[in-house]
Coordinates of C-alpha atoms and ligand atoms in Angstrom, one line a residue:
X1 CA 111.4 112.0 103.0
X2 CA 107.9 113.5 102.6
X3 CA 107.2 115.0 99.1
X4 CA 103.4 114.9 98.4
X5 CA 102.3 115.3 95.4
X6 CA 98.7 115.9 96.2
X7 CA 97.7 117.1 99.4
X8 CA 93.9 117.2 99.9
X9 CA 91.8 118.5 102.8
X10 CA 88.3 117.5 103.0
X11 CA 86.6 120.9 103.6
X12 CA 83.2 120.1 105.1
X13 CA 82.4 122.2 107.7
X14 CA 79.4 123.6 106.4
X15 CA 77.9 120.5 105.5
X16 CA 77.9 118.6 109.3
X17 CA 75.3 119.1 111.4
X18 CA 76.4 117.8 115.1
X19 CA 73.3 116.5 117.0
X20 CA 72.9 117.7 120.6
X21 CA 74.2 114.2 121.6
X22 CA 77.9 114.8 121.0
X23 CA 78.3 117.5 123.6
X24 CA 77.6 114.7 126.2
X25 CA 79.6 111.9 127.6
X26 CA 78.8 109.7 124.2
X27 CA 81.2 112.2 122.7
X28 CA 84.5 110.7 122.3
X29 CA 86.4 114.2 121.3
X30 CA 84.9 115.6 124.9
X31 CA 85.6 112.3 126.7
X32 CA 89.8 112.9 125.4
X33 CA 89.7 116.3 126.5
X34 CA 88.6 115.5 129.5
X35 CA 91.2 112.6 130.1
X36 CA 94.0 115.5 129.3
X37 CA 92.5 118.1 131.5
X38 CA 92.0 115.8 134.5
X39 CA 94.8 113.5 134.6
X40 CA 97.0 115.3 132.2
X41 CA 97.1 112.0 129.6
X42 CA 98.4 112.1 126.5
X43 CA 97.4 108.7 125.8
X44 CA 94.1 107.5 125.2
X45 CA 91.4 104.9 124.7
X46 CA 90.9 103.1 121.4
X47 CA 87.7 103.4 122.2
X48 CA 87.4 107.2 123.0
X49 CA 89.6 107.7 119.7
X50 CA 87.1 105.4 117.7
X51 CA 84.4 107.7 118.9
X52 CA 85.8 111.3 118.5
X53 CA 86.8 109.8 114.5
X54 CA 83.2 108.4 114.0
X55 CA 81.4 111.4 115.4
X56 CA 81.0 113.1 111.7
X57 CA 77.8 111.1 109.8
X58 CA 78.6 110.8 106.2
X59 CA 77.0 113.6 103.9
X60 CA 76.2 112.8 100.5
X61 CA 76.9 116.1 99.1
X62 CA 80.2 116.4 100.6
X63 CA 81.0 113.2 99.3
X64 CA 80.3 114.1 96.0
X65 CA 82.3 117.8 96.1
X66 CA 85.1 115.6 97.3
X67 CA 85.5 113.2 94.4
X68 CA 84.6 116.4 92.0
X69 CA 88.0 117.8 93.3
X70 CA 89.7 114.5 92.9
X71 CA 88.6 113.4 90.0
X72 CA 89.6 117.4 88.6
X73 CA 93.2 116.9 90.5
X74 CA 93.7 113.5 89.0
X75 CA 92.8 113.8 85.8
X76 CA 94.6 117.6 85.3
X77 CA 97.7 116.6 87.1
X78 CA 98.2 113.1 87.6
X79 CA 101.1 112.0 85.0
X80 CA 101.0 108.4 86.0
X81 CA 97.1 107.6 85.1
X82 CA 97.9 105.3 82.3
X83 CA 101.1 104.0 84.3
X84 CA 98.9 102.9 86.9
X85 CA 96.2 100.8 84.1
X86 CA 99.7 98.9 83.6
X87 CA 100.2 95.5 84.5
X88 CA 103.1 95.0 87.3
X89 CA 106.3 94.3 85.9
X90 CA 108.0 91.0 87.0
X91 CA 109.1 91.6 90.8
X92 CA 106.5 94.3 91.6
X93 CA 103.2 93.3 92.7
X94 CA 100.3 95.8 92.8
X95 CA 96.9 96.0 91.2
X96 CA 96.9 98.1 87.8
X97 CA 93.7 100.3 88.2
X98 CA 92.0 103.3 86.5
X99 CA 91.8 105.9 89.4
X100 CA 89.2 108.0 87.4
X101 CA 86.5 105.2 86.8
X102 CA 87.3 103.8 90.5
X103 CA 86.8 107.2 92.1
X104 CA 83.9 107.6 90.0
X105 CA 82.3 104.8 92.0
X106 CA 82.3 106.3 95.0
X107 CA 79.8 108.7 94.3
X108 CA 77.1 105.7 94.5
X109 CA 78.8 104.4 97.5
X110 CA 77.1 105.4 101.0
X111 CA 79.2 105.0 104.4
X112 CA 77.8 105.5 108.0
X113 CA 81.0 108.1 108.7
X114 CA 83.1 111.0 106.6
X115 CA 86.1 108.7 108.7
X116 CA 84.4 105.4 107.0
X117 CA 84.5 107.0 103.6
X118 CA 87.9 109.1 103.6
X119 CA 89.4 106.0 104.8
X120 CA 88.2 104.3 101.7
X121 CA 89.2 107.0 99.2
X122 CA 92.6 106.9 101.5
X123 CA 93.0 102.8 100.5
X124 CA 92.0 103.4 96.7
X125 CA 95.1 106.5 96.8
X126 CA 97.5 103.1 98.7
X127 CA 96.6 101.2 96.0
X128 CA 98.1 102.9 93.3
X129 CA 101.5 101.8 95.6
X130 CA 103.0 105.3 94.8
X131 CA 104.9 107.0 97.3
X132 CA 104.3 110.4 96.0
X133 CA 100.9 110.0 96.1
X134 CA 98.5 109.8 98.9
X135 CA 95.4 110.9 100.2
X136 CA 94.9 112.9 103.3
X137 CA 92.6 114.4 105.8
X138 CA 93.4 116.8 108.4
X139 CA 90.6 115.0 110.7
X140 CA 92.0 112.0 111.2
X141 CA 95.9 111.8 111.4
X142 CA 95.9 113.5 115.1
X143 CA 96.4 110.2 117.0
X144 CA 99.0 107.7 116.6
X145 CA 97.9 103.6 117.5
X146 CA 100.9 102.1 119.3
X147 CA 101.2 98.9 121.5
X148 CA 104.5 99.8 122.7
X149 CA 106.2 96.9 120.9
X150 CA 108.2 96.9 117.9
X151 CA 109.3 94.2 115.2
X152 CA 112.2 92.8 113.0
X153 CA 112.7 90.1 110.9
X154 CA 115.5 87.7 110.9
X155 CA 116.4 84.4 108.6
X156 CA 116.8 81.7 111.3
X157 CA 117.0 78.3 110.9
X158 CA 116.3 78.6 107.1
X159 CA 113.3 79.7 108.0
X160 CA 112.1 83.8 108.0
X161 CA 110.8 85.0 111.4
X162 CA 109.2 87.6 113.4
X163 CA 110.6 88.9 116.7
X164 CA 110.8 91.9 119.1
X165 CA 112.6 94.6 118.4
X166 CA 111.4 96.6 121.2
X167 CA 109.3 96.4 124.2
X168 CA 109.2 99.4 126.5
X169 CA 106.3 97.7 128.8
X170 CA 107.8 94.4 129.1
X171 CA 111.8 94.0 128.3
X172 CA 112.1 90.7 128.7
X173 CA 110.1 90.4 125.3
X174 CA 112.4 92.1 123.6
X175 CA 114.5 89.2 120.9
X176 CA 111.3 87.0 121.7
X177 CA 109.7 85.4 118.4
X178 CA 106.4 86.2 117.7
X179 CA 105.3 82.9 116.5
X180 CA 101.5 84.5 115.8
X181 CA 99.5 87.5 115.7
X182 CA 95.9 87.1 116.7
X183 CA 96.5 83.4 115.9
X184 CA 97.9 83.8 112.7
X185 CA 101.3 83.2 111.2
X186 CA 103.0 86.4 112.7
X187 CA 105.0 86.4 109.2
X188 CA 102.1 86.2 106.9
X189 CA 100.2 89.1 109.1
X190 CA 102.9 91.4 108.7
X191 CA 103.4 90.4 104.9
X192 CA 99.7 90.8 103.8
X193 CA 99.8 94.3 105.9
X194 CA 102.7 95.3 103.7
X195 CA 101.0 94.1 100.8
X196 CA 97.5 96.0 101.8
X197 CA 98.4 99.2 104.0
X198 CA 101.9 100.3 103.1
X199 CA 102.0 102.0 99.8
X200 CA 105.8 103.2 99.6
X201 CA 107.0 100.9 96.9
X202 CA 105.5 98.8 94.3
X203 CA 107.8 96.2 95.2
X204 CA 106.5 93.7 97.8
X205 CA 109.6 93.0 99.3
X206 CA 110.4 96.6 100.2
X207 CA 107.0 97.1 101.5
X208 CA 107.8 94.1 103.8
X209 CA 111.0 96.1 105.2
X210 CA 108.8 99.5 105.2
X211 CA 106.2 97.5 107.6
X212 CA 109.0 96.8 110.4
X213 CA 110.9 99.9 110.1
X214 CA 111.0 102.4 113.1
X215 CA 112.4 105.2 111.7
X216 CA 110.0 106.0 109.5
X217 CA 106.8 105.9 112.1
X218 CA 104.2 106.5 109.6
X219 CA 103.8 103.6 107.8
X220 CA 104.8 100.2 109.9
X221 CA 102.9 97.3 111.4
X222 CA 103.3 98.5 114.9
X223 CA 102.5 102.3 114.6
X224 CA 99.2 103.0 113.0
X225 CA 97.4 106.2 112.0
X226 CA 93.9 104.4 111.1
X227 CA 91.8 103.2 113.7
X228 CA 92.9 99.3 114.1
X229 CA 90.0 97.1 113.8
X230 CA 89.7 95.6 117.2
X231 CA 90.8 97.2 120.7
X232 CA 93.2 95.3 121.1
X233 CA 96.2 92.7 119.2
X234 CA 97.4 89.0 120.4
X235 CA 101.2 88.3 120.1
X236 CA 102.0 84.6 120.4
X237 CA 105.7 84.5 121.5
X238 CA 108.5 82.2 122.2
X239 CA 111.5 83.4 124.0
X240 CA 114.6 81.0 124.2
X241 CA 113.3 77.7 125.1
X242 CA 110.5 78.0 126.7
X243 CA 107.0 77.3 125.8
X244 CA 104.8 79.5 123.3
X245 CA 102.5 82.5 125.8
X246 CA 100.4 85.1 124.9
X247 CA 100.8 88.7 125.0
X248 CA 97.6 90.8 125.0
X249 CA 98.2 94.6 124.8
X250 CA 95.8 97.4 123.9
X251 CA 96.1 99.6 120.8
X252 CA 96.4 103.0 122.8
X253 CA 96.1 106.4 121.2
X254 CA 99.3 108.4 121.5
X255 CA 99.3 112.2 120.5
X256 CA 100.8 115.8 122.0
X257 CA 99.2 118.6 124.1
X258 CA 99.7 121.2 121.3
X259 CA 96.8 119.5 119.5
X260 CA 94.6 118.4 122.4
X261 CA 94.7 122.4 123.6
X262 CA 92.6 122.8 120.5
X263 CA 89.0 120.9 121.1
X264 CA 87.2 120.0 124.0
X265 CA 84.2 118.5 122.2
X266 CA 83.6 117.0 118.5
X267 CA 82.4 120.3 117.1
X268 CA 85.5 122.3 118.1
X269 CA 87.5 119.3 117.4
X270 CA 85.9 119.7 113.8
X271 CA 86.3 123.5 113.4
X272 CA 90.0 123.6 114.7
X273 CA 91.4 119.9 113.8
X274 CA 89.5 119.3 110.5
X275 CA 89.3 122.5 109.1
X276 CA 91.6 124.9 110.6
X277 CA 91.6 127.0 107.2
X278 CA 89.8 129.4 108.5
X279 CA 91.8 130.2 111.4
X280 CA 95.5 130.0 109.9
X281 CA 95.7 129.1 105.8
X282 CA 98.0 126.1 107.2
X283 CA 96.6 122.9 107.3
X284 CA 97.6 121.0 110.4
X285 CA 99.4 118.1 108.8
X286 CA 102.2 120.4 107.6
X287 CA 102.6 122.4 111.1
X288 CA 105.6 121.6 112.6
X289 CA 104.1 120.8 115.5
X290 CA 102.0 118.1 113.9
X291 CA 104.7 116.6 112.5
X292 CA 106.1 115.9 116.2
X293 CA 103.2 113.0 116.6
X294 CA 105.4 110.9 114.7
X295 CA 108.3 111.9 116.7
X296 CA 106.7 110.9 119.8
X297 CA 107.7 107.2 119.0
X298 CA 110.7 106.3 119.0
X299 CA 113.6 107.5 116.6
X300 CA 115.9 104.1 116.2
X301 CA 117.9 105.4 113.4
X302 CA 120.5 103.0 112.8
X303 CA 118.5 100.1 114.1
X304 CA 120.7 97.8 111.5
X305 CA 124.4 98.6 113.3
X306 CA 122.9 98.2 116.8
X307 CA 120.7 95.1 116.5
X308 CA 123.4 92.7 114.8
X309 CA 127.7 92.1 116.3
X310 CA 128.2 90.5 112.5
X311 CA 127.1 94.1 111.1
X312 CA 130.4 96.6 110.7
X313 CA 129.6 100.1 109.7
X314 CA 132.1 101.5 107.3
X315 CA 131.1 104.9 106.7
X316 CA 128.0 107.0 107.8
X317 CA 127.1 110.3 105.6
X318 CA 125.0 112.1 108.3
X319 CA 121.1 111.9 106.7
X320 CA 122.2 110.8 103.7
X321 CA 124.3 107.6 103.2
X322 CA 125.2 104.3 105.2
X323 CA 127.5 101.4 104.1
X324 CA 127.5 98.6 106.6
X325 CA 129.3 95.2 105.7
X326 CA 127.9 92.4 106.6
X327 CA 129.6 88.4 106.0
X328 CA 130.8 89.2 102.6
X329 CA 128.5 91.6 101.4
X330 CA 127.7 95.3 101.4
X331 CA 124.9 97.1 102.6
X332 CA 124.3 100.7 101.1
X333 CA 121.3 102.3 103.4
X334 CA 120.4 105.7 101.2
X335 CA 118.6 107.2 103.4
X336 CA 116.9 110.3 101.0
X337 CA 118.2 110.9 97.5
X338 CA 118.2 114.6 98.2
X339 CA 118.9 115.7 102.0
X340 CA 116.8 118.7 102.3
X341 CA 118.4 120.0 105.8
X342 CA 121.5 120.8 102.9
X343 CA 122.2 123.6 101.3
X344 CA 123.0 122.5 97.3
X345 CA 126.9 123.6 98.2
X346 CA 126.6 121.3 100.9
X347 CA 125.4 118.4 99.5
X348 CA 127.4 118.9 96.7
X349 CA 130.4 118.6 99.2
X350 CA 129.3 115.6 101.0
X351 CA 129.0 113.7 97.4
X352 CA 132.9 112.6 97.9
X353 CA 132.1 111.3 101.1
X354 CA 129.7 108.9 99.5
X355 CA 131.7 107.6 97.1
X356 CA 134.7 107.1 99.6
X357 CA 132.2 105.0 101.1
X358 CA 131.7 102.9 98.2
X359 CA 135.6 103.0 97.6
X360 CA 136.0 101.8 101.3
X361 CA 133.2 98.7 100.9
X362 CA 135.6 97.7 97.9
X363 CA 138.4 98.0 99.7
X364 CA 137.0 95.7 102.3
X365 CA 136.9 92.8 99.6
X366 CA 133.1 93.7 99.3
X367 CA 131.7 92.5 95.3
X368 CA 128.0 92.0 96.0
X369 CA 126.1 95.5 97.5
X370 CA 122.4 95.2 98.6
X371 CA 121.0 98.9 98.0
X372 CA 118.0 100.3 99.9
X373 CA 116.3 103.5 99.8
X374 CA 114.2 103.9 102.8
Ligands
NAG401 C1 99.4 106.7 129.4 O1 99.9 107.9 130.1 C2 99.9 107.8 131.3 C3 99.5 108.6 132.3 O2 100.7 109.8 131.8 C4 101.3 106.5 132.0 O3 101.1 106.9 133.2 C5 101.0 105.5 131.4 O4 101.7 104.7 131.0 C6 100.5 105.7 129.5 N1 100.4 104.6 128.8 C7 101.1 104.0 128.0 C8 100.7 102.8 127.5 O5 102.2 104.5 127.7
NAG402 C1 75.3 105.2 90.3 O1 73.7 104.8 90.2 C2 72.7 105.6 89.0 C3 71.4 104.7 89.2 O2 71.2 104.6 90.6 C4 73.4 105.2 87.9 O3 72.5 105.5 86.9 C5 75.1 105.4 87.3 O4 75.2 104.6 86.2 C6 75.9 105.2 88.6 N1 77.1 105.9 88.3 C7 78.3 104.9 88.7 C8 79.5 105.7 88.6 O5 78.2 103.8 88.9
NAG403 C1 113.7 100.4 123.5 O1 113.3 101.3 124.8 C2 113.4 102.0 125.6 C3 112.5 103.1 125.7 O2 111.9 104.2 124.7 C4 115.1 103.0 125.1 O3 115.3 103.5 126.1 C5 115.5 101.7 124.4 O4 117.1 102.6 123.9 C6 115.0 101.3 123.0 N1 115.8 99.8 122.7 C7 116.3 100.3 121.7 C8 117.0 98.4 121.1 O5 116.2 100.9 120.5
NAG404 C1 98.9 91.9 97.4 O1 97.9 92.5 96.6 C2 97.3 92.0 95.7 C3 96.2 93.2 95.0 O2 96.3 94.3 95.7 C4 97.1 91.0 95.2 O3 96.6 90.8 93.7 C5 98.2 90.0 95.4 O4 98.1 88.6 95.4 C6 99.0 90.6 96.7 N1 100.0 89.3 97.0 C7 100.2 88.5 97.7 C8 101.9 87.6 97.8 O5 99.8 88.3 98.5
NAG405 C1 84.5 124.5 124.7 O1 85.7 125.6 124.3 C2 84.7 126.7 123.7 C3 85.9 127.7 123.0 O2 86.5 127.0 122.2 C4 83.7 127.0 124.8 O3 83.2 128.0 124.3 C5 83.1 126.3 125.1 O4 82.2 126.2 126.3 C6 83.9 124.9 125.8 N1 83.2 124.1 126.2 C7 83.1 123.2 127.2 C8 82.6 121.9 127.2 O5 84.2 123.6 128.0
NAG406 C1 104.7 103.8 125.1 O1 105.6 104.5 124.3 C2 105.6 106.0 124.2 C3 106.2 106.2 123.2 O2 107.0 106.0 122.9 C4 105.7 106.0 125.7 O3 105.7 107.8 125.5 C5 105.3 105.7 126.7 O4 105.9 106.2 127.9 C6 105.5 103.8 126.7 N1 104.5 103.3 127.4 C7 105.4 102.4 128.5 C8 104.4 102.1 129.2 O5 106.3 101.7 128.0

């Protein structure tokens, strides 16, 4: 589910002065447009997207206006300002913060580009680890970086391992163990990513599961909206009893043609993607077409059931709650606490099915249940 307490768009158009150079080939947005027109491509190189995103210089006046807006909004409407200052309860992992004070620190910071500034603020909001509070700019949510490989985690020989869930480029990699990512322990890399970059829960264990989730594409280790640190990533794989080997993958940036239709260079990208308010009152990210980007990536719902023969499906209450049996315990996967595709009457009508699911778990001899709100 997506419920944003705040939706904040940078409205900075009038302050950006684009140099002459931006319309030539140095303009990543123009290169993207050319690829789209000449080769009908909807996937692009890392460097083209990076250059496009980074083509807008940092402007202190815009930054200052943004911080004013944020401190006003947060100060006036964020109910958890005091809660955010408290130390985590045992079992939770996040840093306590004085959000307003931290926002004010941005007044004296300087950046090379608007992208750097925006992402740094986004990271501050991510640190709250509050699933309902984020900072999004229309400008930098256009492309999804993906290496066509997804992952899962299992405990094998008493050790928690990372494995390849799917690889559409080389299917022989599926189910191989990923021992290292860029030369470091794969588990550690994903665990750190979960701690730092996933913000949907205050519980690090939940964040780790989310980092490996394919059903909610926006937040996993494999599928990124921010520009990854470098153009490629090296996975060290070990398949059955073979020796370890390296797979080097580029981060390709995917999008959809209805977005690519909107720009041909960085100026038009800014006018039509970053600051579309003058065109229609609706910010781009709320546009259902834009949401389709996440659907580009395989929607692998029901992973749990498909992946492992030892999992028995007890009952699926569509789009709401799923019940499984694994060995002697039950798994209750709660897709949402409020199925927004249903009317109130329909929601009331499916509760008996949910109760039935719990009864069926009990009838199957289940005494312990793991419940997971996904
Ligand atoms: C990118 O698009 C081209 C043309 O549509 C396609 O041939 C290629 O496989 C795509 N690359 C990836 C990594 O999907
Ligand atoms: C910003 O810098 C000015 C002078 O350099 C200083 O007076 C002010 O206290 C600083 N503000 C913050 C929030 O750090
Ligand atoms: C892996 O990806 C391919 C291509 O998108 C898809 O057909 C297949 O069902 C996926 N496998 C799993 C296990 O999701
Ligand atoms: C998670 O990140 C926080 C800081 O944001 C840090 O204090 C904590 O040590 C990290 N936890 C782990 C297990 O790395
Ligand atoms: C880009 O599109 C605008 C209209 O949106 C048009 O006026 C301009 O000529 C186009 N530029 C190029 C290089 O195609
Ligand atoms: C990579 O994944 C994208 C998104 O699912 C898909 O459209 C594309 O065909 C895949 N590319 C290859 C080469 O498998």
